[in-house]
């Protein structure tokens, strides 16, 4: 196999580069170089061999200078989509990368927002430990009705805090029901056991708590469906008030949207 090899004697290195880039620009220097045109050297991008051409469309070849391979800047740049501008007045080259449509300030692998609606057990924010999360249907059963996921708030005067953690939601759709067990001394007093439990939703704004949703639920009510407006809320608290210590508020299938 024979290779086409030509020797170039030039008065300046930048003249060679400029000829390959602009075709007509020469720079001043006192350095002399010797280069060979290496027509057998291939330039490959993503498995495809590139054909390098100058501004006039003529095919150009890589050159070898002192053991290093040089390729024409304009030819290689425009082949991969970059723009090349030669300013003869100041002897400068400007390369411009094509607009990829990607914001350089954004992470390369941005975190995808959670798919709405979001269940309570998949909630991306913070829920304090006073609210027991569960996917056990027997935990979340009121009478003959049970739920696939939800939470349980226990106590005579219990509170739990839900911090949205930067997320924003429009509504919370859920079922609620209460279970109460009277102490042995008053078990024969059904009126006491069936006293309503107050359920209150409060917005936390700094040190202030602002009530924005309140309802009363009796054990005999079974389960009720509610839609709670969360627009503009960042952190909320759910509080219950009961006459009996052994009280449970069941939050059935809560979904944030």
JSON list of C-alpha atoms in Angstrom, two decimals:
[
{"chain": "A", "resi": 1, "resn": "UNK", "atom": "CA", "xyz": [0.00, 0.00, 0.00]},
{"chain": "A", "resi": 2, "resn": "UNK", "atom": "CA", "xyz": [1.35, 3.45, -0.87]},
{"chain": "A", "resi": 3, "resn": "UNK", "atom": "CA", "xyz": [0.29, 6.62, 0.82]},
{"chain": "A", "resi": 4, "resn": "UNK", "atom": "CA", "xyz": [0.03, 10.00, -0.77]},
{"chain": "A", "resi": 5, "resn": "UNK", "atom": "CA", "xyz": [2.49, 12.14, 1.16]},
{"chain": "A", "resi": 6, "resn": "UNK", "atom": "CA", "xyz": [3.47, 15.70, 0.30]},
{"chain": "A", "resi": 7, "resn": "UNK", "atom": "CA", "xyz": [5.96, 17.95, 2.06]},
{"chain": "A", "resi": 8, "resn": "UNK", "atom": "CA", "xyz": [5.05, 21.51, 2.92]},
{"chain": "A", "resi": 9, "resn": "UNK", "atom": "CA", "xyz": [7.66, 24.15, 3.61]},
{"chain": "A", "resi": 10, "resn": "UNK", "atom": "CA", "xyz": [5.97, 27.23, 5.02]},
{"chain": "A", "resi": 11, "resn": "UNK", "atom": "CA", "xyz": [7.20, 30.42, 6.55]},
{"chain": "A", "resi": 12, "resn": "UNK", "atom": "CA", "xyz": [4.80, 30.12, 9.43]},
{"chain": "A", "resi": 13, "resn": "UNK", "atom": "CA", "xyz": [2.69, 27.59, 11.28]},
{"chain": "A", "resi": 14, "resn": "UNK", "atom": "CA", "xyz": [-0.26, 29.92, 11.61]},
{"chain": "A", "resi": 15, "resn": "UNK", "atom": "CA", "xyz": [-0.20, 30.45, 7.84]},
{"chain": "A", "resi": 16, "resn": "UNK", "atom": "CA", "xyz": [-0.86, 26.74, 7.35]},
{"chain": "A", "resi": 17, "resn": "UNK", "atom": "CA", "xyz": [-3.70, 26.81, 9.86]},
{"chain": "A", "resi": 18, "resn": "UNK", "atom": "CA", "xyz": [-5.12, 30.00, 8.38]},
{"chain": "A", "resi": 19, "resn": "UNK", "atom": "CA", "xyz": [-5.02, 28.62, 4.87]},
{"chain": "A", "resi": 20, "resn": "UNK", "atom": "CA", "xyz": [-6.96, 25.60, 6.00]},
{"chain": "A", "resi": 21, "resn": "UNK", "atom": "CA", "xyz": [-9.48, 27.73, 7.90]},
{"chain": "A", "resi": 22, "resn": "UNK", "atom": "CA", "xyz": [-10.02, 30.85, 5.87]},
{"chain": "A", "resi": 23, "resn": "UNK", "atom": "CA", "xyz": [-8.16, 30.05, 2.68]},
{"chain": "A", "resi": 24, "resn": "UNK", "atom": "CA", "xyz": [-6.58, 33.48, 2.38]},
{"chain": "A", "resi": 25, "resn": "UNK", "atom": "CA", "xyz": [-5.37, 34.73, 5.77]},
{"chain": "A", "resi": 26, "resn": "UNK", "atom": "CA", "xyz": [-1.68, 34.90, 6.62]},
{"chain": "A", "resi": 27, "resn": "UNK", "atom": "CA", "xyz": [-0.12, 35.79, 9.94]},
{"chain": "A", "resi": 28, "resn": "UNK", "atom": "CA", "xyz": [3.32, 37.21, 10.72]},
{"chain": "A", "resi": 29, "resn": "UNK", "atom": "CA", "xyz": [5.93, 35.07, 12.41]},
{"chain": "A", "resi": 30, "resn": "UNK", "atom": "CA", "xyz": [9.53, 34.13, 11.97]},
{"chain": "A", "resi": 31, "resn": "UNK", "atom": "CA", "xyz": [9.09, 30.40, 12.66]},
{"chain": "A", "resi": 32, "resn": "UNK", "atom": "CA", "xyz": [9.50, 27.94, 9.79]},
{"chain": "A", "resi": 33, "resn": "UNK", "atom": "CA", "xyz": [7.91, 24.48, 9.82]},
{"chain": "A", "resi": 34, "resn": "UNK", "atom": "CA", "xyz": [7.83, 21.35, 7.69]},
{"chain": "A", "resi": 35, "resn": "UNK", "atom": "CA", "xyz": [4.59, 19.39, 7.38]},
{"chain": "A", "resi": 36, "resn": "UNK", "atom": "CA", "xyz": [3.39, 16.39, 5.39]},
{"chain": "A", "resi": 37, "resn": "UNK", "atom": "CA", "xyz": [-0.09, 15.85, 4.02]},
{"chain": "A", "resi": 38, "resn": "UNK", "atom": "CA", "xyz": [-1.27, 12.49, 5.38]},
{"chain": "A", "resi": 39, "resn": "UNK", "atom": "CA", "xyz": [-4.09, 11.48, 3.02]},
{"chain": "A", "resi": 40, "resn": "UNK", "atom": "CA", "xyz": [-4.30, 8.00, 4.55]},
{"chain": "A", "resi": 41, "resn": "UNK", "atom": "CA", "xyz": [-5.35, 9.29, 7.99]},
{"chain": "A", "resi": 42, "resn": "UNK", "atom": "CA", "xyz": [-9.07, 8.94, 8.56]},
{"chain": "A", "resi": 43, "resn": "UNK", "atom": "CA", "xyz": [-11.20, 11.13, 10.78]},
{"chain": "A", "resi": 44, "resn": "UNK", "atom": "CA", "xyz": [-14.08, 9.12, 12.25]},
{"chain": "A", "resi": 45, "resn": "UNK", "atom": "CA", "xyz": [-17.06, 10.42, 14.24]},
{"chain": "A", "resi": 46, "resn": "UNK", "atom": "CA", "xyz": [-19.59, 8.06, 15.83]},
{"chain": "A", "resi": 47, "resn": "UNK", "atom": "CA", "xyz": [-18.40, 5.25, 13.57]},
{"chain": "A", "resi": 48, "resn": "UNK", "atom": "CA", "xyz": [-18.68, 7.29, 10.36]},
{"chain": "A", "resi": 49, "resn": "UNK", "atom": "CA", "xyz": [-15.69, 8.51, 8.36]},
{"chain": "A", "resi": 50, "resn": "UNK", "atom": "CA", "xyz": [-15.77, 12.26, 7.80]},
{"chain": "A", "resi": 51, "resn": "UNK", "atom": "CA", "xyz": [-14.90, 13.98, 4.55]},
{"chain": "A", "resi": 52, "resn": "UNK", "atom": "CA", "xyz": [-13.21, 17.24, 5.42]},
{"chain": "A", "resi": 53, "resn": "UNK", "atom": "CA", "xyz": [-13.70, 20.18, 3.04]},
{"chain": "A", "resi": 54, "resn": "UNK", "atom": "CA", "xyz": [-12.59, 23.79, 3.04]},
{"chain": "A", "resi": 55, "resn": "UNK", "atom": "CA", "xyz": [-14.73, 26.87, 2.61]},
{"chain": "A", "resi": 56, "resn": "UNK", "atom": "CA", "xyz": [-14.75, 26.39, -1.18]},
{"chain": "A", "resi": 57, "resn": "UNK", "atom": "CA", "xyz": [-15.88, 22.77, -0.84]},
{"chain": "A", "resi": 58, "resn": "UNK", "atom": "CA", "xyz": [-12.54, 21.29, -1.81]},
{"chain": "A", "resi": 59, "resn": "UNK", "atom": "CA", "xyz": [-11.48, 18.16, 0.02]},
{"chain": "A", "resi": 60, "resn": "UNK", "atom": "CA", "xyz": [-8.66, 18.73, 2.50]},
{"chain": "A", "resi": 61, "resn": "UNK", "atom": "CA", "xyz": [-6.45, 16.26, 4.32]},
{"chain": "A", "resi": 62, "resn": "UNK", "atom": "CA", "xyz": [-4.91, 16.02, 7.80]},
{"chain": "A", "resi": 63, "resn": "UNK", "atom": "CA", "xyz": [-1.26, 17.09, 8.07]},
{"chain": "A", "resi": 64, "resn": "UNK", "atom": "CA", "xyz": [1.60, 15.80, 10.20]},
{"chain": "A", "resi": 65, "resn": "UNK", "atom": "CA", "xyz": [3.86, 18.29, 11.96]},
{"chain": "A", "resi": 66, "resn": "UNK", "atom": "CA", "xyz": [6.67, 17.03, 14.16]},
{"chain": "A", "resi": 67, "resn": "UNK", "atom": "CA", "xyz": [4.87, 13.78, 14.89]},
{"chain": "A", "resi": 68, "resn": "UNK", "atom": "CA", "xyz": [1.48, 15.35, 15.67]},
{"chain": "A", "resi": 69, "resn": "UNK", "atom": "CA", "xyz": [-1.58, 15.18, 13.43]},
{"chain": "A", "resi": 70, "resn": "UNK", "atom": "CA", "xyz": [-3.39, 18.44, 12.64]},
{"chain": "A", "resi": 71, "resn": "UNK", "atom": "CA", "xyz": [-6.80, 18.73, 10.99]},
{"chain": "A", "resi": 72, "resn": "UNK", "atom": "CA", "xyz": [-8.27, 21.85, 9.37]},
{"chain": "A", "resi": 73, "resn": "UNK", "atom": "CA", "xyz": [-10.20, 23.75, 12.04]},
{"chain": "A", "resi": 74, "resn": "UNK", "atom": "CA", "xyz": [-13.01, 24.99, 9.81]},
{"chain": "A", "resi": 75, "resn": "UNK", "atom": "CA", "xyz": [-13.49, 21.62, 8.13]},
{"chain": "A", "resi": 76, "resn": "UNK", "atom": "CA", "xyz": [-13.66, 19.62, 11.35]},
{"chain": "A", "resi": 77, "resn": "UNK", "atom": "CA", "xyz": [-15.76, 22.21, 13.21]},
{"chain": "A", "resi": 78, "resn": "UNK", "atom": "CA", "xyz": [-18.41, 22.63, 10.53]},
{"chain": "A", "resi": 79, "resn": "UNK", "atom": "CA", "xyz": [-18.60, 18.87, 10.01]},
{"chain": "A", "resi": 80, "resn": "UNK", "atom": "CA", "xyz": [-19.71, 18.44, 13.62]},
{"chain": "A", "resi": 81, "resn": "UNK", "atom": "CA", "xyz": [-22.05, 21.45, 13.51]},
{"chain": "A", "resi": 82, "resn": "UNK", "atom": "CA", "xyz": [-19.91, 24.27, 14.93]},
{"chain": "A", "resi": 83, "resn": "UNK", "atom": "CA", "xyz": [-19.71, 27.66, 13.27]},
{"chain": "A", "resi": 84, "resn": "UNK", "atom": "CA", "xyz": [-16.27, 29.13, 12.50]},
{"chain": "A", "resi": 85, "resn": "UNK", "atom": "CA", "xyz": [-15.63, 32.84, 11.94]},
{"chain": "A", "resi": 86, "resn": "UNK", "atom": "CA", "xyz": [-12.28, 34.29, 10.89]},
{"chain": "A", "resi": 87, "resn": "UNK", "atom": "CA", "xyz": [-11.63, 37.97, 11.69]},
{"chain": "A", "resi": 88, "resn": "UNK", "atom": "CA", "xyz": [-8.73, 39.00, 9.47]},
{"chain": "A", "resi": 89, "resn": "UNK", "atom": "CA", "xyz": [-8.42, 42.43, 11.08]},
{"chain": "A", "resi": 90, "resn": "UNK", "atom": "CA", "xyz": [-7.37, 41.00, 14.43]},
{"chain": "A", "resi": 91, "resn": "UNK", "atom": "CA", "xyz": [-6.30, 37.56, 13.21]},
{"chain": "A", "resi": 92, "resn": "UNK", "atom": "CA", "xyz": [-8.73, 35.68, 15.46]},
{"chain": "A", "resi": 93, "resn": "UNK", "atom": "CA", "xyz": [-10.94, 32.64, 15.12]},
{"chain": "A", "resi": 94, "resn": "UNK", "atom": "CA", "xyz": [-14.33, 32.39, 16.83]},
{"chain": "A", "resi": 95, "resn": "UNK", "atom": "CA", "xyz": [-16.02, 29.03, 17.35]},
{"chain": "A", "resi": 96, "resn": "UNK", "atom": "CA", "xyz": [-19.76, 28.94, 18.09]},
{"chain": "A", "resi": 97, "resn": "UNK", "atom": "CA", "xyz": [-21.40, 25.82, 19.46]},
{"chain": "A", "resi": 98, "resn": "UNK", "atom": "CA", "xyz": [-24.89, 25.09, 18.07]},
{"chain": "A", "resi": 99, "resn": "UNK", "atom": "CA", "xyz": [-27.83, 25.68, 20.39]},
{"chain": "A", "resi": 100, "resn": "UNK", "atom": "CA", "xyz": [-28.71, 22.32, 21.90]},
{"chain": "A", "resi": 101, "resn": "UNK", "atom": "CA", "xyz": [-31.89, 23.61, 23.53]},
{"chain": "A", "resi": 102, "resn": "UNK", "atom": "CA", "xyz": [-30.56, 22.49, 26.91]},
{"chain": "A", "resi": 103, "resn": "UNK", "atom": "CA", "xyz": [-30.29, 25.03, 29.70]},
{"chain": "A", "resi": 104, "resn": "UNK", "atom": "CA", "xyz": [-26.64, 24.82, 30.91]},
{"chain": "A", "resi": 105, "resn": "UNK", "atom": "CA", "xyz": [-27.79, 25.87, 34.37]},
{"chain": "A", "resi": 106, "resn": "UNK", "atom": "CA", "xyz": [-30.00, 22.81, 34.70]},
{"chain": "A", "resi": 107, "resn": "UNK", "atom": "CA", "xyz": [-28.61, 19.49, 35.98]},
{"chain": "A", "resi": 108, "resn": "UNK", "atom": "CA", "xyz": [-27.85, 16.89, 33.32]},
{"chain": "A", "resi": 109, "resn": "UNK", "atom": "CA", "xyz": [-30.25, 14.46, 34.94]},
{"chain": "A", "resi": 110, "resn": "UNK", "atom": "CA", "xyz": [-33.05, 16.60, 36.37]},
{"chain": "A", "resi": 111, "resn": "UNK", "atom": "CA", "xyz": [-35.27, 15.02, 38.97]},
{"chain": "A", "resi": 112, "resn": "UNK", "atom": "CA", "xyz": [-38.63, 14.28, 37.47]},
{"chain": "A", "resi": 113, "resn": "UNK", "atom": "CA", "xyz": [-41.56, 15.65, 39.46]},
{"chain": "A", "resi": 114, "resn": "UNK", "atom": "CA", "xyz": [-43.70, 13.01, 41.16]},
{"chain": "A", "resi": 115, "resn": "UNK", "atom": "CA", "xyz": [-46.67, 11.82, 39.14]},
{"chain": "A", "resi": 116, "resn": "UNK", "atom": "CA", "xyz": [-49.93, 13.27, 40.45]},
{"chain": "A", "resi": 117, "resn": "UNK", "atom": "CA", "xyz": [-51.99, 12.34, 42.33]},
{"chain": "A", "resi": 118, "resn": "UNK", "atom": "CA", "xyz": [-49.62, 11.28, 45.13]},
{"chain": "A", "resi": 119, "resn": "UNK", "atom": "CA", "xyz": [-50.68, 8.91, 47.89]},
{"chain": "A", "resi": 120, "resn": "UNK", "atom": "CA", "xyz": [-49.96, 9.60, 51.55]},
{"chain": "A", "resi": 121, "resn": "UNK", "atom": "CA", "xyz": [-47.46, 6.74, 51.79]},
{"chain": "A", "resi": 122, "resn": "UNK", "atom": "CA", "xyz": [-45.58, 8.05, 48.72]},
{"chain": "A", "resi": 123, "resn": "UNK", "atom": "CA", "xyz": [-45.68, 11.66, 49.89]},
{"chain": "A", "resi": 124, "resn": "UNK", "atom": "CA", "xyz": [-42.41, 13.43, 48.90]},
{"chain": "A", "resi": 125, "resn": "UNK", "atom": "CA", "xyz": [-42.43, 15.91, 51.81]},
{"chain": "A", "resi": 126, "resn": "UNK", "atom": "CA", "xyz": [-42.07, 15.33, 55.55]},
{"chain": "A", "resi": 127, "resn": "UNK", "atom": "CA", "xyz": [-44.66, 13.74, 57.85]},
{"chain": "A", "resi": 128, "resn": "UNK", "atom": "CA", "xyz": [-43.89, 13.50, 61.56]},
{"chain": "A", "resi": 129, "resn": "UNK", "atom": "CA", "xyz": [-43.97, 10.15, 63.33]},
{"chain": "A", "resi": 130, "resn": "UNK", "atom": "CA", "xyz": [-47.21, 10.87, 65.20]},
{"chain": "A", "resi": 131, "resn": "UNK", "atom": "CA", "xyz": [-49.08, 9.87, 62.06]},
{"chain": "A", "resi": 132, "resn": "UNK", "atom": "CA", "xyz": [-48.71, 6.13, 61.54]},
{"chain": "A", "resi": 133, "resn": "UNK", "atom": "CA", "xyz": [-48.58, 5.35, 57.81]},
{"chain": "A", "resi": 134, "resn": "UNK", "atom": "CA", "xyz": [-49.86, 1.97, 56.72]},
{"chain": "A", "resi": 135, "resn": "UNK", "atom": "CA", "xyz": [-50.65, -0.16, 53.71]},
{"chain": "A", "resi": 136, "resn": "UNK", "atom": "CA", "xyz": [-52.27, -2.88, 55.87]},
{"chain": "A", "resi": 137, "resn": "UNK", "atom": "CA", "xyz": [-56.00, -2.90, 55.18]},
{"chain": "A", "resi": 138, "resn": "UNK", "atom": "CA", "xyz": [-56.93, -4.23, 58.61]},
{"chain": "A", "resi": 139, "resn": "UNK", "atom": "CA", "xyz": [-55.20, -1.20, 60.17]},
{"chain": "A", "resi": 140, "resn": "UNK", "atom": "CA", "xyz": [-57.31, 1.09, 58.02]},
{"chain": "A", "resi": 141, "resn": "UNK", "atom": "CA", "xyz": [-60.68, -0.57, 58.49]},
{"chain": "A", "resi": 142, "resn": "UNK", "atom": "CA", "xyz": [-63.84, 1.21, 59.64]},
{"chain": "A", "resi": 143, "resn": "UNK", "atom": "CA", "xyz": [-66.72, -1.23, 59.99]},
{"chain": "A", "resi": 144, "resn": "UNK", "atom": "CA", "xyz": [-66.76, -3.22, 56.75]},
{"chain": "A", "resi": 145, "resn": "UNK", "atom": "CA", "xyz": [-64.80, -0.62, 54.78]},
{"chain": "A", "resi": 146, "resn": "UNK", "atom": "CA", "xyz": [-61.00, -0.82, 54.47]},
{"chain": "A", "resi": 147, "resn": "UNK", "atom": "CA", "xyz": [-58.41, 1.13, 52.51]},
{"chain": "A", "resi": 148, "resn": "UNK", "atom": "CA", "xyz": [-55.25, 0.27, 50.58]},
{"chain": "A", "resi": 149, "resn": "UNK", "atom": "CA", "xyz": [-53.11, 3.02, 52.11]},
{"chain": "A", "resi": 150, "resn": "UNK", "atom": "CA", "xyz": [-53.44, 5.80, 54.60]},
{"chain": "A", "resi": 151, "resn": "UNK", "atom": "CA", "xyz": [-52.62, 6.98, 58.09]},
{"chain": "A", "resi": 152, "resn": "UNK", "atom": "CA", "xyz": [-53.73, 6.65, 61.71]},
{"chain": "A", "resi": 153, "resn": "UNK", "atom": "CA", "xyz": [-53.66, 9.43, 64.29]},
{"chain": "A", "resi": 154, "resn": "UNK", "atom": "CA", "xyz": [-54.19, 8.23, 67.86]},
{"chain": "A", "resi": 155, "resn": "UNK", "atom": "CA", "xyz": [-55.02, 10.04, 71.08]},
{"chain": "A", "resi": 156, "resn": "UNK", "atom": "CA", "xyz": [-57.47, 12.26, 72.90]},
{"chain": "A", "resi": 157, "resn": "UNK", "atom": "CA", "xyz": [-55.72, 15.39, 71.70]},
{"chain": "A", "resi": 158, "resn": "UNK", "atom": "CA", "xyz": [-53.32, 14.40, 68.93]},
{"chain": "A", "resi": 159, "resn": "UNK", "atom": "CA", "xyz": [-51.58, 16.45, 66.26]},
{"chain": "A", "resi": 160, "resn": "UNK", "atom": "CA", "xyz": [-49.44, 15.65, 63.24]},
{"chain": "A", "resi": 161, "resn": "UNK", "atom": "CA", "xyz": [-47.53, 17.94, 60.90]},
{"chain": "A", "resi": 162, "resn": "UNK", "atom": "CA", "xyz": [-47.16, 17.58, 57.13]},
{"chain": "A", "resi": 163, "resn": "UNK", "atom": "CA", "xyz": [-44.51, 19.69, 55.40]},
{"chain": "A", "resi": 164, "resn": "UNK", "atom": "CA", "xyz": [-44.85, 19.84, 51.61]},
{"chain": "A", "resi": 165, "resn": "UNK", "atom": "CA", "xyz": [-41.10, 20.37, 51.21]},
{"chain": "A", "resi": 166, "resn": "UNK", "atom": "CA", "xyz": [-41.27, 22.78, 48.28]},
{"chain": "A", "resi": 167, "resn": "UNK", "atom": "CA", "xyz": [-44.07, 20.95, 46.49]},
{"chain": "A", "resi": 168, "resn": "UNK", "atom": "CA", "xyz": [-47.43, 22.63, 45.97]},
{"chain": "A", "resi": 169, "resn": "UNK", "atom": "CA", "xyz": [-50.80, 20.93, 45.89]},
{"chain": "A", "resi": 170, "resn": "UNK", "atom": "CA", "xyz": [-54.33, 22.05, 45.08]},
{"chain": "A", "resi": 171, "resn": "UNK", "atom": "CA", "xyz": [-56.35, 19.50, 47.03]},
{"chain": "A", "resi": 172, "resn": "UNK", "atom": "CA", "xyz": [-56.24, 16.56, 49.39]},
{"chain": "A", "resi": 173, "resn": "UNK", "atom": "CA", "xyz": [-58.93, 13.96, 48.68]},
{"chain": "A", "resi": 174, "resn": "UNK", "atom": "CA", "xyz": [-59.48, 11.38, 51.39]},
{"chain": "A", "resi": 175, "resn": "UNK", "atom": "CA", "xyz": [-61.92, 9.36, 53.48]},
{"chain": "A", "resi": 176, "resn": "UNK", "atom": "CA", "xyz": [-62.02, 9.87, 57.23]},
{"chain": "A", "resi": 177, "resn": "UNK", "atom": "CA", "xyz": [-63.53, 7.88, 60.03]},
{"chain": "A", "resi": 178, "resn": "UNK", "atom": "CA", "xyz": [-63.02, 7.53, 63.78]},
{"chain": "A", "resi": 179, "resn": "UNK", "atom": "CA", "xyz": [-62.83, 4.61, 66.18]},
{"chain": "A", "resi": 180, "resn": "UNK", "atom": "CA", "xyz": [-63.24, 5.03, 69.93]},
{"chain": "A", "resi": 181, "resn": "UNK", "atom": "CA", "xyz": [-63.00, 2.59, 72.80]},
{"chain": "A", "resi": 182, "resn": "UNK", "atom": "CA", "xyz": [-64.39, 3.52, 76.19]},
{"chain": "A", "resi": 183, "resn": "UNK", "atom": "CA", "xyz": [-62.69, 2.46, 79.44]},
{"chain": "A", "resi": 184, "resn": "UNK", "atom": "CA", "xyz": [-64.27, -0.53, 81.17]},
{"chain": "A", "resi": 185, "resn": "UNK", "atom": "CA", "xyz": [-65.95, 1.71, 83.76]},
{"chain": "A", "resi": 186, "resn": "UNK", "atom": "CA", "xyz": [-68.03, 3.52, 81.14]},
{"chain": "A", "resi": 187, "resn": "UNK", "atom": "CA", "xyz": [-68.47, 0.92, 78.41]},
{"chain": "A", "resi": 188, "resn": "UNK", "atom": "CA", "xyz": [-72.16, 0.74, 79.21]},
{"chain": "A", "resi": 189, "resn": "UNK", "atom": "CA", "xyz": [-72.55, 4.39, 78.20]},
{"chain": "A", "resi": 190, "resn": "UNK", "atom": "CA", "xyz": [-73.03, 4.35, 74.38]},
{"chain": "A", "resi": 191, "resn": "UNK", "atom": "CA", "xyz": [-73.74, 8.07, 74.31]},
{"chain": "A", "resi": 192, "resn": "UNK", "atom": "CA", "xyz": [-70.23, 8.76, 75.58]},
{"chain": "A", "resi": 193, "resn": "UNK", "atom": "CA", "xyz": [-68.57, 6.48, 73.02]},
{"chain": "A", "resi": 194, "resn": "UNK", "atom": "CA", "xyz": [-70.47, 8.08, 70.18]},
{"chain": "A", "resi": 195, "resn": "UNK", "atom": "CA", "xyz": [-69.57, 11.67, 71.05]},
{"chain": "A", "resi": 196, "resn": "UNK", "atom": "CA", "xyz": [-68.12, 13.41, 67.96]},
{"chain": "A", "resi": 197, "resn": "UNK", "atom": "CA", "xyz": [-64.42, 13.85, 67.41]},
{"chain": "A", "resi": 198, "resn": "UNK", "atom": "CA", "xyz": [-63.35, 17.25, 66.13]},
{"chain": "A", "resi": 199, "resn": "UNK", "atom": "CA", "xyz": [-60.92, 17.09, 63.18]},
{"chain": "A", "resi": 200, "resn": "UNK", "atom": "CA", "xyz": [-59.18, 20.32, 62.31]},
{"chain": "A", "resi": 201, "resn": "UNK", "atom": "CA", "xyz": [-56.75, 21.19, 59.51]},
{"chain": "A", "resi": 202, "resn": "UNK", "atom": "CA", "xyz": [-54.47, 24.15, 60.22]},
{"chain": "A", "resi": 203, "resn": "UNK", "atom": "CA", "xyz": [-52.04, 26.01, 58.02]},
{"chain": "A", "resi": 204, "resn": "UNK", "atom": "CA", "xyz": [-48.67, 26.69, 59.65]},
{"chain": "A", "resi": 205, "resn": "UNK", "atom": "CA", "xyz": [-47.39, 30.15, 58.75]},
{"chain": "A", "resi": 206, "resn": "UNK", "atom": "CA", "xyz": [-44.22, 30.81, 60.73]},
{"chain": "A", "resi": 207, "resn": "UNK", "atom": "CA", "xyz": [-45.29, 30.70, 64.37]},
{"chain": "A", "resi": 208, "resn": "UNK", "atom": "CA", "xyz": [-48.98, 31.05, 63.53]},
{"chain": "A", "resi": 209, "resn": "UNK", "atom": "CA", "xyz": [-51.54, 28.28, 63.12]},
{"chain": "A", "resi": 210, "resn": "UNK", "atom": "CA", "xyz": [-54.55, 29.21, 60.99]},
{"chain": "A", "resi": 211, "resn": "UNK", "atom": "CA", "xyz": [-57.50, 26.83, 60.92]},
{"chain": "A", "resi": 212, "resn": "UNK", "atom": "CA", "xyz": [-58.89, 26.40, 57.40]},
{"chain": "A", "resi": 213, "resn": "UNK", "atom": "CA", "xyz": [-60.96, 23.19, 57.57]},
{"chain": "A", "resi": 214, "resn": "UNK", "atom": "CA", "xyz": [-62.95, 21.67, 60.44]},
{"chain": "A", "resi": 215, "resn": "UNK", "atom": "CA", "xyz": [-65.38, 18.77, 60.69]},
{"chain": "A", "resi": 216, "resn": "UNK", "atom": "CA", "xyz": [-66.91, 16.57, 63.40]},
{"chain": "A", "resi": 217, "resn": "UNK", "atom": "CA", "xyz": [-67.07, 12.81, 62.96]},
{"chain": "A", "resi": 218, "resn": "UNK", "atom": "CA", "xyz": [-68.86, 10.26, 65.15]},
{"chain": "A", "resi": 219, "resn": "UNK", "atom": "CA", "xyz": [-67.90, 6.57, 65.23]},
{"chain": "A", "resi": 220, "resn": "UNK", "atom": "CA", "xyz": [-71.38, 5.71, 63.99]},
{"chain": "A", "resi": 221, "resn": "UNK", "atom": "CA", "xyz": [-70.88, 7.88, 60.90]},
{"chain": "A", "resi": 222, "resn": "UNK", "atom": "CA", "xyz": [-68.69, 5.23, 59.30]},
{"chain": "A", "resi": 223, "resn": "UNK", "atom": "CA", "xyz": [-66.44, 6.77, 56.67]},
{"chain": "A", "resi": 224, "resn": "UNK", "atom": "CA", "xyz": [-66.96, 10.07, 54.94]},
{"chain": "A", "resi": 225, "resn": "UNK", "atom": "CA", "xyz": [-65.27, 11.46, 51.86]},
{"chain": "A", "resi": 226, "resn": "UNK", "atom": "CA", "xyz": [-63.67, 14.92, 52.08]},
{"chain": "A", "resi": 227, "resn": "UNK", "atom": "CA", "xyz": [-61.86, 17.30, 49.75]},
{"chain": "A", "resi": 228, "resn": "UNK", "atom": "CA", "xyz": [-59.53, 19.71, 51.52]},
{"chain": "A", "resi": 229, "resn": "UNK", "atom": "CA", "xyz": [-58.34, 22.82, 49.68]},
{"chain": "A", "resi": 230, "resn": "UNK", "atom": "CA", "xyz": [-54.53, 23.10, 49.87]},
{"chain": "A", "resi": 231, "resn": "UNK", "atom": "CA", "xyz": [-53.93, 25.98, 47.47]},
{"chain": "A", "resi": 232, "resn": "UNK", "atom": "CA", "xyz": [-51.16, 28.24, 48.72]},
{"chain": "A", "resi": 233, "resn": "UNK", "atom": "CA", "xyz": [-50.32, 25.97, 51.65]},
{"chain": "A", "resi": 234, "resn": "UNK", "atom": "CA", "xyz": [-46.75, 24.85, 52.33]},
{"chain": "A", "resi": 235, "resn": "UNK", "atom": "CA", "xyz": [-47.11, 23.19, 55.73]},
{"chain": "A", "resi": 236, "resn": "UNK", "atom": "CA", "xyz": [-50.22, 21.94, 57.50]},
{"chain": "A", "resi": 237, "resn": "UNK", "atom": "CA", "xyz": [-51.20, 20.30, 60.77]},
{"chain": "A", "resi": 238, "resn": "UNK", "atom": "CA", "xyz": [-54.01, 17.85, 61.41]},
{"chain": "A", "resi": 239, "resn": "UNK", "atom": "CA", "xyz": [-55.38, 17.91, 64.96]},
{"chain": "A", "resi": 240, "resn": "UNK", "atom": "CA", "xyz": [-58.09, 15.87, 66.67]},
{"chain": "A", "resi": 241, "resn": "UNK", "atom": "CA", "xyz": [-59.96, 16.54, 69.90]},
{"chain": "A", "resi": 242, "resn": "UNK", "atom": "CA", "xyz": [-61.87, 13.71, 71.56]},
{"chain": "A", "resi": 243, "resn": "UNK", "atom": "CA", "xyz": [-63.45, 12.97, 74.94]},
{"chain": "A", "resi": 244, "resn": "UNK", "atom": "CA", "xyz": [-61.76, 9.56, 75.13]},
{"chain": "A", "resi": 245, "resn": "UNK", "atom": "CA", "xyz": [-58.07, 8.72, 75.21]},
{"chain": "A", "resi": 246, "resn": "UNK", "atom": "CA", "xyz": [-58.46, 5.60, 73.06]},
{"chain": "A", "resi": 247, "resn": "UNK", "atom": "CA", "xyz": [-59.44, 7.43, 69.88]},
{"chain": "A", "resi": 248, "resn": "UNK", "atom": "CA", "xyz": [-58.22, 6.78, 66.36]},
{"chain": "A", "resi": 249, "resn": "UNK", "atom": "CA", "xyz": [-58.65, 8.98, 63.31]},
{"chain": "A", "resi": 250, "resn": "UNK", "atom": "CA", "xyz": [-58.36, 6.91, 60.15]},
{"chain": "A", "resi": 251, "resn": "UNK", "atom": "CA", "xyz": [-57.25, 8.69, 56.99]},
{"chain": "A", "resi": 252, "resn": "UNK", "atom": "CA", "xyz": [-58.30, 6.40, 54.15]},
{"chain": "A", "resi": 253, "resn": "UNK", "atom": "CA", "xyz": [-56.71, 6.53, 50.70]},
{"chain": "A", "resi": 254, "resn": "UNK", "atom": "CA", "xyz": [-55.46, 10.15, 50.98]},
{"chain": "A", "resi": 255, "resn": "UNK", "atom": "CA", "xyz": [-54.37, 11.53, 47.60]},
{"chain": "A", "resi": 256, "resn": "UNK", "atom": "CA", "xyz": [-52.59, 14.85, 47.07]},
{"chain": "A", "resi": 257, "resn": "UNK", "atom": "CA", "xyz": [-53.30, 16.58, 43.77]}
]
